[in-house]
Tab-separated table of C-alpha atoms and ligand atoms in Angstrom:
chain	number	residue	atom	x	y	z
A	32	MET	CA	-21.781	-17.594	8.575
A	33	LEU	CA	-21.960	-16.797	4.812
A	34	MET	CA	-18.604	-17.132	3.218
A	35	LYS	CA	-17.687	-13.755	1.441
A	36	THR	CA	-15.004	-13.626	-1.335
A	37	VAL	CA	-12.911	-10.055	-1.165
A	38	GLN	CA	-10.890	-8.461	-3.363
A	39	SER	CA	-9.410	-5.344	-1.586
A	40	ILE	CA	-6.920	-5.128	1.236
A	41	VAL	CA	-9.102	-2.110	3.024
A	42	ASP	CA	-12.533	-4.370	3.055
A	43	THR	CA	-10.500	-7.100	4.089
A	44	ARG	CA	-8.332	-5.545	6.715
A	45	LEU	CA	-12.426	-3.520	8.038
A	46	LEU	CA	-13.309	-7.373	8.513
A	47	CYS	CA	-10.772	-9.261	10.240
A	48	ARG	CA	-10.411	-5.854	12.604
A	49	LEU	CA	-14.492	-5.617	13.392
A	50	GLN	CA	-13.986	-9.688	14.035
A	51	ARG	CA	-11.203	-8.729	16.520
A	52	TYR	CA	-12.743	-5.663	18.216
A	53	GLN	CA	-15.685	-8.442	19.066
A	54	GLY	CA	-13.418	-10.292	20.461
A	55	ASN	CA	-13.445	-13.195	18.037
A	56	ASN	CA	-9.985	-14.603	17.235
A	57	VAL	CA	-8.623	-15.078	13.863
A	58	GLY	CA	-6.872	-17.526	11.737
A	59	LEU	CA	-5.051	-16.992	8.598
A	60	VAL	CA	-4.127	-20.166	6.004
A	61	PRO	CA	-2.160	-18.477	3.234
A	62	THR	CA	-2.160	-20.361	0.243
A	63	MET	CA	-1.075	-19.668	-3.628
A	64	GLY	CA	-4.709	-21.502	-4.662
A	65	PHE	CA	-5.274	-24.582	-6.565
A	66	LEU	CA	-6.318	-26.667	-3.314
A	67	HIS	CA	-5.320	-30.252	-2.736
A	68	GLU	CA	-5.432	-32.381	0.878
A	69	GLY	CA	-2.400	-30.467	2.203
A	70	HIS	CA	-4.198	-27.362	2.354
A	71	ILE	CA	-7.317	-28.821	3.253
A	72	ARG	CA	-5.535	-30.106	6.758
A	73	LEU	CA	-4.257	-26.404	7.651
A	74	VAL	CA	-7.545	-25.513	6.820
A	75	ARG	CA	-9.331	-27.624	8.946
A	76	GLN	CA	-7.073	-27.529	11.922
A	77	ALA	CA	-7.085	-23.889	11.514
A	78	ARG	CA	-11.302	-23.727	11.537
A	79	ARG	CA	-11.395	-25.847	14.432
A	80	ASP	CA	-8.943	-23.231	16.191
A	81	ASN	CA	-10.189	-19.875	15.717
A	82	ASP	CA	-13.967	-18.201	15.307
A	83	PHE	CA	-13.124	-15.811	12.208
A	84	LEU	CA	-10.965	-17.945	9.145
A	85	VAL	CA	-9.449	-16.329	6.485
A	86	VAL	CA	-7.909	-18.259	3.593
A	87	SER	CA	-5.581	-16.166	1.172
A	88	ILE	CA	-5.812	-17.255	-2.286
A	89	PHE	CA	-2.732	-15.217	-4.057
A	90	VAL	CA	-0.103	-16.597	-6.515
A	91	ASN	CA	2.069	-14.607	-5.172
A	92	PRO	CA	4.884	-13.167	-7.966
A	93	THR	CA	8.022	-12.219	-5.989
A	94	GLN	CA	8.589	-15.874	-5.694
A	95	PHE	CA	8.653	-16.999	-8.623
A	96	SER	CA	12.861	-16.282	-10.526
A	97	PRO	CA	11.534	-14.927	-13.950
A	98	SER	CA	12.510	-18.617	-15.721
A	99	GLU	CA	9.844	-20.121	-13.104
A	100	ASP	CA	6.335	-21.071	-13.391
A	101	PHE	CA	4.863	-18.151	-12.323
A	102	SER	CA	2.458	-17.578	-15.260
A	103	THR	CA	1.846	-21.501	-16.004
A	104	TYR	CA	1.199	-22.021	-12.446
A	105	PRO	CA	-2.465	-23.928	-11.625
A	106	ARG	CA	-5.143	-22.002	-10.707
A	107	ASN	CA	-8.865	-22.768	-10.165
A	108	PHE	CA	-10.458	-20.392	-8.344
A	109	GLU	CA	-13.824	-21.669	-8.595
A	110	GLN	CA	-12.791	-25.238	-7.290
A	111	ASP	CA	-11.018	-23.563	-4.359
A	112	GLN	CA	-13.969	-21.097	-3.343
A	113	SER	CA	-16.252	-23.996	-3.366
A	114	LEU	CA	-13.678	-26.275	-1.414
A	115	LEU	CA	-13.697	-23.740	1.476
A	116	ALA	CA	-17.114	-22.376	1.526
A	117	ASP	CA	-17.812	-26.965	1.951
A	118	GLU	CA	-14.480	-26.297	5.361
A	119	GLY	CA	-17.063	-23.378	6.233
A	120	VAL	CA	-14.307	-20.473	5.969
A	121	ASP	CA	-15.566	-16.994	6.809
A	122	LEU	CA	-13.684	-14.984	4.228
A	123	ILE	CA	-11.228	-15.612	0.947
A	124	PHE	CA	-8.722	-12.831	0.879
A	125	CYS	CA	-7.967	-13.146	-3.301
A	126	PRO	CA	-6.396	-9.908	-4.594
A	127	SER	CA	-5.048	-8.590	-7.608
A	128	THR	CA	-1.340	-8.766	-8.208
A	129	GLU	CA	-2.066	-4.716	-8.617
A	130	GLU	CA	-3.910	-4.725	-5.376
A	131	MET	CA	-1.129	-6.073	-3.269
A	132	TYR	CA	2.180	-4.508	-5.445
A	133	SER	CA	1.868	-1.522	-6.236
A	134	SER	CA	3.928	-0.181	-9.333
A	135	GLU	CA	6.470	2.005	-6.737
A	136	ASN	CA	6.808	-0.932	-4.418
A	137	SER	CA	10.120	-1.033	-3.012
A	138	THR	CA	10.318	-2.910	-0.126
A	139	PHE	CA	11.028	-6.264	0.834
A	140	VAL	CA	11.836	-8.847	4.432
A	141	GLU	CA	14.881	-10.590	3.937
A	142	VAL	CA	15.472	-13.449	6.493
A	143	THR	CA	19.258	-13.273	6.466
A	144	GLY	CA	21.855	-15.940	7.998
A	145	GLN	CA	22.097	-20.128	7.702
A	146	LEU	CA	18.393	-20.422	7.280
A	147	THR	CA	18.421	-18.832	4.073
A	148	THR	CA	21.975	-19.864	2.390
A	149	ASN	CA	21.098	-23.993	1.504
A	150	LEU	CA	19.024	-26.215	0.089
A	151	CYS	CA	16.002	-24.846	-1.443
A	152	ALA	CA	17.830	-20.736	-1.554
A	153	ILE	CA	20.744	-22.277	-3.858
A	154	SER	CA	18.498	-22.941	-6.509
A	155	ARG	CA	16.202	-20.039	-5.760
A	156	PRO	CA	17.878	-17.983	-4.085
A	157	HIS	CA	15.000	-14.928	-4.330
A	158	PHE	CA	12.308	-17.617	-3.388
A	159	PHE	CA	12.448	-16.524	1.145
A	160	CYS	CA	12.074	-13.094	0.336
A	161	GLY	CA	9.428	-13.665	-1.875
A	162	VAL	CA	7.271	-15.201	0.356
A	163	ALA	CA	8.819	-13.527	4.039
A	164	SER	CA	7.975	-9.971	2.403
A	165	VAL	CA	4.071	-11.843	1.154
A	166	VAL	CA	3.264	-12.978	4.432
A	167	ALA	CA	4.910	-9.982	6.515
A	168	LYS	CA	2.299	-8.111	4.257
A	169	LEU	CA	-0.459	-10.893	4.636
A	170	PHE	CA	0.130	-10.592	8.245
A	171	ASN	CA	-0.145	-6.895	8.175
A	172	ILE	CA	-3.991	-6.502	6.558
A	173	ILE	CA	-4.988	-9.640	8.604
A	174	ASP	CA	-3.631	-9.507	11.764
A	175	PRO	CA	-3.922	-12.792	12.255
A	176	HIS	CA	-4.085	-14.453	16.277
A	177	ARG	CA	-2.943	-17.618	14.557
A	178	ALA	CA	-1.159	-18.651	10.822
A	179	TYR	CA	-0.495	-22.067	9.454
A	180	PHE	CA	1.663	-23.571	7.337
A	181	GLY	CA	2.349	-26.868	6.253
A	182	GLN	CA	5.551	-28.877	7.619
A	183	LYS	CA	6.557	-30.057	3.566
A	184	ASP	CA	7.697	-26.624	3.101
A	185	ALA	CA	9.477	-27.204	6.215
A	186	GLN	CA	12.758	-24.457	5.287
A	187	GLN	CA	10.011	-22.049	4.537
A	188	LEU	CA	7.901	-22.551	8.062
A	189	ALA	CA	11.220	-21.734	9.466
A	190	VAL	CA	11.890	-18.769	7.921
A	191	ILE	CA	8.446	-17.663	8.796
A	192	LYS	CA	8.620	-18.416	12.286
A	193	ARG	CA	12.130	-16.245	12.077
A	194	MET	CA	10.344	-13.334	10.643
A	195	VAL	CA	8.211	-13.375	13.341
A	196	ARG	CA	9.875	-13.273	15.817
A	197	ASP	CA	12.858	-10.682	14.503
A	198	LEU	CA	9.898	-8.903	13.552
A	199	ASN	CA	7.390	-8.964	16.599
A	200	PHE	CA	4.533	-10.357	14.878
A	201	ASP	CA	2.343	-11.087	18.085
A	202	ILE	CA	1.196	-14.155	15.726
A	203	GLU	CA	1.026	-17.855	17.253
A	204	ILE	CA	2.179	-20.016	13.964
A	205	VAL	CA	1.151	-23.269	13.495
A	206	SER	CA	2.959	-26.173	12.082
A	207	VAL	CA	0.728	-28.880	10.288
A	208	PRO	CA	1.909	-32.494	9.125
A	209	ILE	CA	2.735	-33.598	5.534
A	210	VAL	CA	-0.160	-34.553	4.128
A	211	ARG	CA	0.824	-37.534	1.445
A	212	ASP	CA	-0.909	-40.027	-1.243
A	213	ASP	CA	-1.505	-43.591	-0.994
A	214	ASP	CA	1.913	-43.941	-2.580
A	215	GLY	CA	3.980	-41.421	0.324
A	216	LEU	CA	3.790	-38.860	-2.467
A	217	ALA	CA	3.650	-35.229	-1.091
A	218	LYS	CA	0.610	-33.311	-2.033
A	219	SER	CA	1.394	-30.027	-3.800
A	220	SER	CA	-0.200	-28.285	-6.477
A	221	ARG	CA	2.598	-28.654	-8.799
A	222	ASN	CA	1.743	-32.462	-8.564
A	223	ALA	CA	-0.406	-31.432	-11.584
A	224	TYR	CA	2.457	-31.395	-13.699
A	225	LEU	CA	2.935	-34.996	-14.038
A	226	ASN	CA	2.327	-37.154	-16.550
A	227	PRO	CA	0.923	-40.741	-15.616
A	228	ASP	CA	4.490	-41.807	-16.059
A	229	GLN	CA	6.114	-38.669	-14.251
A	230	ARG	CA	3.891	-39.319	-11.444
A	231	LYS	CA	4.794	-43.231	-10.843
A	232	SER	CA	8.773	-41.740	-10.283
A	233	SER	CA	7.547	-39.291	-8.406
A	234	THR	CA	7.379	-42.034	-5.436
A	235	VAL	CA	11.098	-41.658	-5.343
A	236	LEU	CA	11.430	-38.791	-3.504
A	237	PHE	CA	9.684	-40.234	-0.375
A	238	ARG	CA	11.433	-43.868	-1.410
A	239	ALA	CA	14.921	-42.596	-0.574
A	240	LEU	CA	13.617	-40.880	2.419
A	241	GLN	CA	12.322	-43.904	3.977
A	242	HIS	CA	15.623	-45.725	2.726
A	243	ALA	CA	17.618	-42.848	4.867
A	244	GLU	CA	15.584	-43.640	8.032
A	245	MET	CA	16.101	-47.356	7.638
A	246	LEU	CA	19.368	-46.702	7.572
A	247	ILE	CA	19.857	-44.519	10.905
A	248	ILE	CA	17.233	-47.162	12.256
A	249	ASP	CA	19.826	-49.933	11.769
A	250	GLY	CA	22.274	-47.596	13.796
A	251	GLU	CA	23.912	-45.640	10.531
A	252	ARG	CA	25.224	-42.004	11.922
A	253	ASN	CA	27.138	-40.657	9.026
A	254	SER	CA	25.345	-38.787	6.896
A	255	GLY	CA	27.799	-38.616	4.037
A	256	ARG	CA	26.818	-42.330	3.530
A	257	ILE	CA	23.376	-42.043	4.149
A	258	LEU	CA	22.886	-39.396	1.261
A	259	ALA	CA	25.478	-41.371	-1.007
A	260	GLU	CA	22.623	-44.488	-0.897
A	261	MET	CA	19.554	-41.790	-1.365
A	262	GLU	CA	21.359	-40.420	-4.467
A	263	LYS	CA	21.829	-43.908	-5.719
A	264	VAL	CA	17.822	-44.411	-5.532
A	265	ILE	CA	17.253	-41.415	-6.900
A	266	GLN	CA	19.605	-41.946	-10.018
A	267	ALA	CA	17.953	-45.296	-10.557
A	268	THR	CA	14.824	-43.695	-11.038
A	269	GLU	CA	13.673	-42.262	-14.899
A	270	TYR	CA	13.128	-38.868	-15.319
A	271	ALA	CA	14.922	-37.412	-11.602
A	272	ARG	CA	17.246	-35.595	-11.245
A	273	ILE	CA	18.619	-34.483	-7.597
A	274	ASP	CA	17.937	-30.479	-7.101
A	275	TYR	CA	19.528	-31.095	-3.449
A	276	ILE	CA	19.391	-33.717	-0.930
A	277	ASP	CA	20.809	-33.134	2.810
A	278	ILE	CA	20.775	-33.577	6.087
A	279	VAL	CA	20.315	-30.667	8.670
A	280	CYS	CA	19.639	-29.601	11.956
A	281	THR	CA	15.599	-29.020	12.788
A	282	ASN	CA	16.918	-25.799	14.210
A	283	SER	CA	19.869	-24.196	12.603
A	284	PHE	CA	19.348	-25.378	9.304
A	285	GLU	CA	22.973	-26.330	9.308
A	286	SER	CA	24.262	-29.518	7.230
A	287	GLN	CA	24.844	-32.103	9.672
A	288	GLU	CA	28.096	-34.417	9.352
A	289	TYR	CA	26.709	-37.288	11.878
A	290	ILE	CA	23.224	-37.453	13.004
A	291	ASN	CA	22.411	-36.102	16.286
A	292	GLY	CA	19.553	-34.953	18.015
A	293	GLU	CA	17.204	-34.024	15.963
A	294	VAL	CA	17.883	-33.893	11.760
A	295	LEU	CA	15.756	-32.888	9.017
A	296	ILE	CA	16.484	-34.876	5.983
A	297	ALA	CA	15.464	-33.041	2.940
A	298	VAL	CA	15.091	-33.627	-0.624
A	299	ALA	CA	14.311	-31.914	-3.765
A	300	VAL	CA	14.261	-33.523	-6.843
A	301	TRP	CA	13.405	-32.401	-10.821
A	302	ILE	CA	10.500	-34.629	-12.032
A	303	ALA	CA	11.382	-34.183	-15.933
A	304	ASP	CA	10.484	-30.061	-15.729
A	305	THR	CA	8.275	-30.812	-12.685
A	306	ARG	CA	10.140	-29.394	-9.160
A	307	LEU	CA	9.137	-31.563	-6.061
A	308	ILE	CA	10.272	-30.778	-2.643
A	309	ASP	CA	9.841	-33.295	0.538
A	310	ASN	CA	11.592	-34.161	3.952
A	311	ILE	CA	11.267	-36.141	7.022
A	312	GLN	CA	12.031	-35.458	10.720
A	313	ILE	CA	14.060	-37.829	12.431
A	314	ASP	CA	14.565	-37.366	16.374
A	315	LEU	CA	17.103	-39.935	17.625
A	316	SER	CA	15.709	-40.007	21.114
A	317	ASN	CA	12.456	-41.632	19.237
A	318	LEU	CA	14.119	-44.108	17.474
A	319	THR	CA	13.563	-47.855	18.933
A	320	SER	CA	16.334	-49.372	16.820
B	1501	LIG	O1	3.473	-22.053	0.582
B	1501	LIG	C1	2.827	-21.651	0.123
B	1501	LIG	O2	1.673	-21.848	-0.692
B	1501	LIG	C2	3.539	-19.827	0.105
B	1501	LIG	O3	4.654	-19.840	-0.328
B	1501	LIG	C3	2.917	-18.902	0.409
B	1501	LIG	C4	3.176	-18.924	2.446
B	1501	LIG	C5	1.437	-19.375	0.533
B	1501	LIG	C6	3.368	-17.538	0.116
B	1501	LIG	O4	3.375	-17.297	-0.841
């Protein structure tokens, strides 16, 4: 099938509905464009799982605060289009801001509680409401059977799963592992902001996470001591400034004083003016210490 590129909500809805009526499974990969290998991993998995594959490209203004990088967020639509054509995507949905948000738009989706009170929610309080709202709109427009999200944005993934459960969306949320450069840096569109020296420093996120993992393998269970060690690693790195580091329960996202069962170790670090996030999940029952 030749890939279609559609800006209109009405046309996209019609095309996706037609696929459903024909008995085809519809998959959705929501993105903000400037695609990298992390996105491509999502697209490939979605391509394998579904008959009709939609990728949305929309830099969503409601998940940026006025002081953030909405206007400078990297964009390269032609490159994205050619990558997605190569991956056999059926439809790119790329609405304008006006198409997605009428000037009278006044409805937002807010996931409340512990999931949206710590980690990224502290320095980006607007973020999860913006994400949940735009993803709910995409779900209503495309009505996919499955939607694909990366584990790098672990808290976003948890928020979307909660929204899907609470609002009874009949959609399977598929989470896809983090893709990293050879030196460990997690793929992210914002990596493009880093100059060569900052790019070298940016490996500190994964190094700090690996250090934490080693401490746990060696038997350390006290989160405070692990976080203090991670802090030392990050503080010793040029350009790096901690936004947060935390060890939380993978389900509730509550900070854990002691490591028990399954935990998520999550970091957000500024490398000069670029804020990067990363995480690893550790399941004590899988550790061979
Ligand atoms: O992860 C992203 O790229 C965005 O937050 C998403 C899910 C496409 C919503 O704008």
